[in-house]
Tab-separated table of C-alpha atoms in Angstrom:
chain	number	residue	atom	x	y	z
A	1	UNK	CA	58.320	-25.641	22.144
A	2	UNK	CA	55.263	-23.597	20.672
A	3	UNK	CA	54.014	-23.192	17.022
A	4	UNK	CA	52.389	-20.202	15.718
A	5	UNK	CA	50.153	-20.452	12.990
A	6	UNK	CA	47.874	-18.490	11.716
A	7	UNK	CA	44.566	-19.474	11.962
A	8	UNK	CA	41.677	-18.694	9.425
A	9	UNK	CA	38.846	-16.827	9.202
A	10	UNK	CA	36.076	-17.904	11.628
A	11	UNK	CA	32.232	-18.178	10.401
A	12	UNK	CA	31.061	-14.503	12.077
A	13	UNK	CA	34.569	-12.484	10.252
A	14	UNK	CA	33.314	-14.159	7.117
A	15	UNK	CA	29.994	-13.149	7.171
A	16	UNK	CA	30.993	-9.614	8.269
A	17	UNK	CA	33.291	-9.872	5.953
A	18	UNK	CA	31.911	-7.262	2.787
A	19	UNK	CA	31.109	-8.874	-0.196
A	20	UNK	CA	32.620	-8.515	-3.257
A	21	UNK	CA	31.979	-5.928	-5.843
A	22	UNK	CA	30.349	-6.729	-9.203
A	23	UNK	CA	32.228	-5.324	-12.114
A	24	UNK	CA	31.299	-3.864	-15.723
A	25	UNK	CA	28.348	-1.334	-15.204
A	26	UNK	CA	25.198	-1.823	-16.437
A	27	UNK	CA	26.060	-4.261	-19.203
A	28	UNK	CA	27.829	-6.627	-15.993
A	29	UNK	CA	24.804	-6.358	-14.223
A	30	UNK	CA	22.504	-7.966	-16.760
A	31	UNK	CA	25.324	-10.480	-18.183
A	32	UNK	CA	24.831	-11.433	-14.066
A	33	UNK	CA	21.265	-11.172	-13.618
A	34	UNK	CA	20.665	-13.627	-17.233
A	35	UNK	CA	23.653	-16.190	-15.423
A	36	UNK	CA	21.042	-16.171	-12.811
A	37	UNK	CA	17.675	-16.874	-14.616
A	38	UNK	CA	19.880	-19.300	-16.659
A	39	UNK	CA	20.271	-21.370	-12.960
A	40	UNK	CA	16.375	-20.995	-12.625
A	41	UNK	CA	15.253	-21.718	-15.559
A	42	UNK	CA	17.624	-25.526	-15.674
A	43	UNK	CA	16.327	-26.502	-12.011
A	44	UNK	CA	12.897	-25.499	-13.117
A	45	UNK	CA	13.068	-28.231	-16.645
A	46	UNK	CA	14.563	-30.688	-13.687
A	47	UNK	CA	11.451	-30.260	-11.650
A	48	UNK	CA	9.130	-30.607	-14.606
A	49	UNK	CA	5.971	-31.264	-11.882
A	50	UNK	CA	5.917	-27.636	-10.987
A	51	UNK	CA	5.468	-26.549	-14.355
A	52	UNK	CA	2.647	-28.791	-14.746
A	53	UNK	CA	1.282	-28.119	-11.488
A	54	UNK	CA	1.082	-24.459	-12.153
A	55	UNK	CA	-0.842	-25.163	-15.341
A	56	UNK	CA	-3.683	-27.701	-13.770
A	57	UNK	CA	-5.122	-24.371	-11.592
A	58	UNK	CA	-5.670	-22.169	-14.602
A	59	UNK	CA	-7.168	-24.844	-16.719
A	60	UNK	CA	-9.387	-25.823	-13.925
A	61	UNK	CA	-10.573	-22.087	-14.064
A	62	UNK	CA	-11.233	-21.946	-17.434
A	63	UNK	CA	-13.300	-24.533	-17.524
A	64	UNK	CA	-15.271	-24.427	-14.472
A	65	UNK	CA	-16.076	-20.698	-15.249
A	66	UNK	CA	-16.906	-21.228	-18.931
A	67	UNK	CA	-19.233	-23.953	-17.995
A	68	UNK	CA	-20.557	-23.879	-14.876
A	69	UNK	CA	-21.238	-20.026	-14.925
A	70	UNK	CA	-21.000	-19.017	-18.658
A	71	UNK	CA	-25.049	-19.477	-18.874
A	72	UNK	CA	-25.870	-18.033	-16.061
A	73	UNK	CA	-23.337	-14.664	-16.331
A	74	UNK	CA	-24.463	-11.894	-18.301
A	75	UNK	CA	-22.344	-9.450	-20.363
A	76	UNK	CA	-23.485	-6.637	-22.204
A	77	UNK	CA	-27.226	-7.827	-21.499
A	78	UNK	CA	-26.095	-11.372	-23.445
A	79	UNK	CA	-26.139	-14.394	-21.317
A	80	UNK	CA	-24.834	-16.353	-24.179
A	81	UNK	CA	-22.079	-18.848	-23.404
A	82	UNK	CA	-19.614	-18.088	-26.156
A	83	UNK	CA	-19.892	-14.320	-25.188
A	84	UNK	CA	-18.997	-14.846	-21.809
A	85	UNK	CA	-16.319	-17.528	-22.296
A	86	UNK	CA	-14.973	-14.706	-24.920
A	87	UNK	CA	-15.389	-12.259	-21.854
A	88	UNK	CA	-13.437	-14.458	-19.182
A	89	UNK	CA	-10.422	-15.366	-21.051
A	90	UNK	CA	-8.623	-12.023	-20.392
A	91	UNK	CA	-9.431	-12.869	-16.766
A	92	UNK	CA	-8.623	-15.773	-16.857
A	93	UNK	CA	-5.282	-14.948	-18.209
A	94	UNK	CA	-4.837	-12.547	-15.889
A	95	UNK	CA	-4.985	-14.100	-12.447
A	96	UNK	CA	-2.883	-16.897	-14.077
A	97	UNK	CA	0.500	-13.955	-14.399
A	98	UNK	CA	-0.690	-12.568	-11.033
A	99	UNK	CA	-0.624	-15.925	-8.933
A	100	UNK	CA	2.725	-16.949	-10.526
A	101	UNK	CA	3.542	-13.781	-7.619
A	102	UNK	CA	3.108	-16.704	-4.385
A	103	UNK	CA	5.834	-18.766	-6.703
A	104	UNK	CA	8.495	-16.013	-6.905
A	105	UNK	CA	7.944	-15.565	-3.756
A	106	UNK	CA	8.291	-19.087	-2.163
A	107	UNK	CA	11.233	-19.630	-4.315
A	108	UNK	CA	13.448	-16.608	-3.287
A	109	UNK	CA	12.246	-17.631	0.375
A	110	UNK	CA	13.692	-21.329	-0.512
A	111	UNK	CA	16.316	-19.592	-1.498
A	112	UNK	CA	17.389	-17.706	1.467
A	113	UNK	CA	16.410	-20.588	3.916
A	114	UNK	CA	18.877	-23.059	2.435
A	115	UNK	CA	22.060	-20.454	2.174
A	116	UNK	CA	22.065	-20.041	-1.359
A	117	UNK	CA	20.939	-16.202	-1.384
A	118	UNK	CA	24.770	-16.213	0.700
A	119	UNK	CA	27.087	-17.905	-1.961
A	120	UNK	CA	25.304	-15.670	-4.323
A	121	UNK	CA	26.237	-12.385	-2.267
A	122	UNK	CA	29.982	-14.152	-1.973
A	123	UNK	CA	30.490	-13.948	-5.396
A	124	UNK	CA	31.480	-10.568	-7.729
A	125	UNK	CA	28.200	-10.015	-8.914
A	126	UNK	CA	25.532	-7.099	-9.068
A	127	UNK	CA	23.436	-6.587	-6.357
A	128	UNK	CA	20.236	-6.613	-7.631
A	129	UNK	CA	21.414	-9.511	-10.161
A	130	UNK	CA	19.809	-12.346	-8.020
A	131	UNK	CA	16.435	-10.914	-7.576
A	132	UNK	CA	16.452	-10.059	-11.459
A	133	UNK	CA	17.401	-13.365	-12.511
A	134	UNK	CA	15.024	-15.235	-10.405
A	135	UNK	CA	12.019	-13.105	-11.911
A	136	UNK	CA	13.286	-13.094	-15.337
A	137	UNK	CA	13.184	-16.882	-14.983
A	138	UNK	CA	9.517	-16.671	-13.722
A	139	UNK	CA	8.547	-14.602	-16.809
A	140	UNK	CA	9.326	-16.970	-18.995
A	141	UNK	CA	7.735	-19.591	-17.044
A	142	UNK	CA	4.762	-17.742	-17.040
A	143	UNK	CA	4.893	-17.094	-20.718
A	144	UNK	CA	4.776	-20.748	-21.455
A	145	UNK	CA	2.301	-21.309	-19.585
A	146	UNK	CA	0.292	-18.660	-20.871
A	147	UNK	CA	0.577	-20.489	-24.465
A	148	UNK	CA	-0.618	-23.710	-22.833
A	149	UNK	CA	-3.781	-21.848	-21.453
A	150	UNK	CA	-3.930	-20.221	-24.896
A	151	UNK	CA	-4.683	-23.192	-26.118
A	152	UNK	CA	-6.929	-24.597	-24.163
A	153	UNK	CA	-8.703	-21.415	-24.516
A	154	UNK	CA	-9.570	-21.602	-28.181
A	155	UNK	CA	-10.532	-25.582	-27.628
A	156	UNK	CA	-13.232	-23.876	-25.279
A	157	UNK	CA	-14.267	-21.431	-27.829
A	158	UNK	CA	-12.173	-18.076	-27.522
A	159	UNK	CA	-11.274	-15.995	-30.477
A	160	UNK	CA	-9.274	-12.817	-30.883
A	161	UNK	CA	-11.252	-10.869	-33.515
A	162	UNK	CA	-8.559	-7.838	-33.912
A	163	UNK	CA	-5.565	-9.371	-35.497
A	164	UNK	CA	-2.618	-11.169	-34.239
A	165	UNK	CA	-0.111	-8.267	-33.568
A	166	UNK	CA	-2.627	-6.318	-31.320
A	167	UNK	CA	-3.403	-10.415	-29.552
A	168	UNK	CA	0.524	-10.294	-28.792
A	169	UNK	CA	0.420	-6.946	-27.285
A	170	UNK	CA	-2.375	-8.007	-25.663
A	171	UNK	CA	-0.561	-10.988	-24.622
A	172	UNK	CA	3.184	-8.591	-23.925
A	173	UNK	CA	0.394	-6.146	-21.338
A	174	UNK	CA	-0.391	-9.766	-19.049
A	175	UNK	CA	3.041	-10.878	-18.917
A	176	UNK	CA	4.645	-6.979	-18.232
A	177	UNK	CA	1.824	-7.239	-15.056
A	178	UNK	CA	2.850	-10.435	-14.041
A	179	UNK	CA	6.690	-9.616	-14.331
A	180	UNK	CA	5.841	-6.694	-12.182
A	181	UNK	CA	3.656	-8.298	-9.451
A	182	UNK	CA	6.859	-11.352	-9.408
A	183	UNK	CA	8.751	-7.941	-7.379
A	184	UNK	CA	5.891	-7.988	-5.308
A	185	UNK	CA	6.195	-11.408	-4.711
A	186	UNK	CA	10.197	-10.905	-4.097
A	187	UNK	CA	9.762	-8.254	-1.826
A	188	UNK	CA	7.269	-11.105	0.393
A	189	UNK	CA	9.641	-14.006	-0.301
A	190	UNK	CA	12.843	-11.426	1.448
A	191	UNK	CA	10.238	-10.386	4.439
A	192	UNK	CA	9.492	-14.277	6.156
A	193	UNK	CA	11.221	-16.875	6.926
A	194	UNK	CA	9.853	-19.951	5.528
A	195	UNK	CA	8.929	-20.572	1.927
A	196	UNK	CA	5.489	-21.819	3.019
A	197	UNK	CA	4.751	-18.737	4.652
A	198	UNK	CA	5.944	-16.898	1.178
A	199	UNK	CA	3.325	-19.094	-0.444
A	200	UNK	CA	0.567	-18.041	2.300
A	201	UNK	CA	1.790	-14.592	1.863
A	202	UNK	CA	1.699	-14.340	-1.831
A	203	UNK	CA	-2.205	-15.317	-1.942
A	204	UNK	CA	-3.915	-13.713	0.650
A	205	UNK	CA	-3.711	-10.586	-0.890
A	206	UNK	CA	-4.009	-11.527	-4.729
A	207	UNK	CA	-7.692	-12.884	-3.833
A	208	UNK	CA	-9.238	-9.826	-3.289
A	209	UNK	CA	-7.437	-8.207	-5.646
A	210	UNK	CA	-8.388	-10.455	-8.800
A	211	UNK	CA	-11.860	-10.809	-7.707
A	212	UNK	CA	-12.919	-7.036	-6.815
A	213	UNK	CA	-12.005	-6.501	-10.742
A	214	UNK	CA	-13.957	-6.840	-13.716
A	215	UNK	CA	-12.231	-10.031	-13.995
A	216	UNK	CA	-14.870	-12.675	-14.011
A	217	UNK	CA	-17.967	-10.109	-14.230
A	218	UNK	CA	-19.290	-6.636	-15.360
A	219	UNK	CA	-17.958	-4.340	-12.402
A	220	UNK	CA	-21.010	-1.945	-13.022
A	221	UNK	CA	-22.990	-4.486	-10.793
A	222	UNK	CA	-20.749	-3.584	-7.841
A	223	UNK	CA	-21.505	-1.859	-5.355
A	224	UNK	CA	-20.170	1.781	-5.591
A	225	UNK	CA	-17.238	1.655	-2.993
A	226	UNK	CA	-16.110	-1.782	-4.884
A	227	UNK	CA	-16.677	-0.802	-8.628
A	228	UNK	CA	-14.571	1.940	-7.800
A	229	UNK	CA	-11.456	0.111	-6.250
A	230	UNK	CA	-12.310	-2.433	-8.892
A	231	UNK	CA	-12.115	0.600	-11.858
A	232	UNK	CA	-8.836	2.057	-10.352
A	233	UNK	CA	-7.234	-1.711	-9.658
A	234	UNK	CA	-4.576	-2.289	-11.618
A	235	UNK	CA	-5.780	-5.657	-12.176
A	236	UNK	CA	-8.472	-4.428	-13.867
A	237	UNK	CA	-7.078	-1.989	-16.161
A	238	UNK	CA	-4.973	-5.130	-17.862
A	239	UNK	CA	-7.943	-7.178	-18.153
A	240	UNK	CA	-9.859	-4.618	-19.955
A	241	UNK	CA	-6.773	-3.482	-22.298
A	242	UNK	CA	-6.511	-7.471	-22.976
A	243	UNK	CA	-10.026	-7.276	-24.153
A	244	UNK	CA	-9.797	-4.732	-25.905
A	245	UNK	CA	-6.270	-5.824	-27.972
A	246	UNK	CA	-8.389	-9.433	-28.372
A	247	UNK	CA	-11.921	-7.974	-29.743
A	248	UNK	CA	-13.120	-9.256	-26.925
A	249	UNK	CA	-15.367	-6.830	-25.577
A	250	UNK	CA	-19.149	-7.843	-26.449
A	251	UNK	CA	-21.384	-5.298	-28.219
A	252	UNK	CA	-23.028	-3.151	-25.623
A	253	UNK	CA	-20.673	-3.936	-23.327
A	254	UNK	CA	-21.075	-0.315	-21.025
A	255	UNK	CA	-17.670	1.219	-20.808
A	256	UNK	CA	-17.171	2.640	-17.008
A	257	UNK	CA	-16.079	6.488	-16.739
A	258	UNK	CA	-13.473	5.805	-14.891
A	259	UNK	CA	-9.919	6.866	-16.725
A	260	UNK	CA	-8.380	3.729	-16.252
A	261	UNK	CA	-11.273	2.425	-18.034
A	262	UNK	CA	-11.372	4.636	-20.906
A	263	UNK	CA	-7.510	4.363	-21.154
A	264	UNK	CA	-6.943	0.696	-20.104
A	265	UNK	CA	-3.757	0.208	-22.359
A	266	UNK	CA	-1.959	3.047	-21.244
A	267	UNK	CA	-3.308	2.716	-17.479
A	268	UNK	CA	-2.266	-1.007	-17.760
A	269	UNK	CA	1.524	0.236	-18.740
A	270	UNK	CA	1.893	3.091	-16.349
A	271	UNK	CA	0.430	0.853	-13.672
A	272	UNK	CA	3.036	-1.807	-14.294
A	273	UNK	CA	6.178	0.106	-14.616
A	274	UNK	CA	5.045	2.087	-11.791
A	275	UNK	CA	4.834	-1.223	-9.386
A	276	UNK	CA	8.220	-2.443	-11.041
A	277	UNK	CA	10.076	0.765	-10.202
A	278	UNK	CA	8.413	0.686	-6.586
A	279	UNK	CA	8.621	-3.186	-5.496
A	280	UNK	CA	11.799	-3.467	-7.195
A	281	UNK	CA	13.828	-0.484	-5.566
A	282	UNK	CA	12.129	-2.165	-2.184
A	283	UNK	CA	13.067	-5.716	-2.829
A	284	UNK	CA	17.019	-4.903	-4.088
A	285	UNK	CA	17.241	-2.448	-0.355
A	286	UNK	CA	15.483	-5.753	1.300
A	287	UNK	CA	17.828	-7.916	-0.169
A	288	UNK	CA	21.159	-6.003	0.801
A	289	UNK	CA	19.865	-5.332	4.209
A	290	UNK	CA	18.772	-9.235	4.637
A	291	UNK	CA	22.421	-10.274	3.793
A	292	UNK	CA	24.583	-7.720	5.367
């Protein structure tokens, strides 16, 4: 006597098996994407040590530069310490949304190593929902920890001289750069294997790019080839627009020709949305063909 049955899916039909559809349009899409950063955001109070981690590099910056080098440094032919710590913070500030990029990236890597980016796709949700959660989530770490470094900041000795609501666009310019660079950093975390070598992949690149800027000093010392990549880095065009929103720009301070220079508010928000649109489109094809 024989018995039919019938027998389940295997492992390979599931996974070519196409995954479901997220419903309800644009407004489904970021009801999905904030279920997402929601997820992020409650592992990320449950490893508090990460959060706190993240803030011990930025402090050590702050006061290594305002100390060790803020006599020696000088801006707008002033080697006084208070002008230069005044000078840095918007650097400072800066490279603190910019390197948050090697943790988006290490955690969508974590991510895809352990399965999870999977159940996600199994699951009637938009597309691009998981990437957009996981760097909403980072934004708002990043925004916290840009009030702890605020902080610190004025203990040091920085002032913002032009009023608070221009200091929170100021503030709204750093964190739209560092939302954008988290794409880059999504885009990395989709392209290796291992979240380590998301980590190593998210620095190596931001290193050169925070420090041929007028970041830390006057990029009119520069040689010409550098001043101009550091004048037409979007890096630089932030920090400057900072400065400018936080009165921060010492008198005599030499203004380069440069348009992103002259414009650095406007070149900071066209540079943004530009690497937004660009990294993001990237990351969400990345992501479909990475789980297909």
């Amino acid at each position: 006597m024989s018995t039919t049955g019938t027998a389940g899916p295997t492992g390979s039909a599931l996974a070519r098996r196409p995954a479901p559809v997220g419903r309800g349009g644009p407004l489904g899409s970021v009801r999905d994407s904030l279920v997402v950063a929601r997820r992020n955001l409650i592992r990320m109070l449950r490893i508090p040590e990460v959060v706190v981690f993240g803030l011990v590099q930025p402090i050590m910056f702050v006061v290594l530069f305002s100390y060790v080098f803020g006599g020696s440094i000088a801006v707008g032919g002033s080697t006084d310490p208070g002008t230069y710590r005044e000078y840095l913070m918007a650097g400072i500030f800066a490279q603190t949304v910019t390197f948050a990029t090697a943790g988006a990236g290490a955690g969508i890597a974590d991510d895809m190593h352990k399965g999870l980016i999977d159940r996600f796709r199994s699951l009637p949700m938009a597309r691009g929902a998981v990437l957009t959660g996981r760097t909403l989530a980072d934004l708002v770490q990043t925004a916290l920890t840009l009030v702890v470094l605020a902080i610190v900041a004025v203990i040091v000795g920085w002032r913002i001289h032009e009023g608070l609501l221009r200091a929170l666009a100021g503030f709204a310019l750093l964190l739209l750069l560092g939302y954008a660079f988290s794409w880059i950093g999504a885009l990395i975390g989709l392209s290796v294997r291992t979240p380590e070598a998301a980590t190593s992949g998210g620095l190596i690149w931001l290193f050169p790019l925070t420090f041929i800027s007028n970041a830390f000093v006057p990029a009119d010392n520069m040689p010409t080839v550098l001043r101009t990549i550091a004048e037409w880095n979007p890096f630089s065009a932030t920090v400057q627009a900072a400065r400018e929103l936080f009165g921060n720009l010492p008198a005599g301070y030499p203004v380069p020709s440069a348009w992103p220079m002259q414009h650095p508010v406007w070149a900071s928000l066209l540079w943004s949305v530009l690497i937004i649109v660009v990294f993001r489109t990237l990351a969400v094809r990345k992501y479909r063909s990475a789980t297909a």
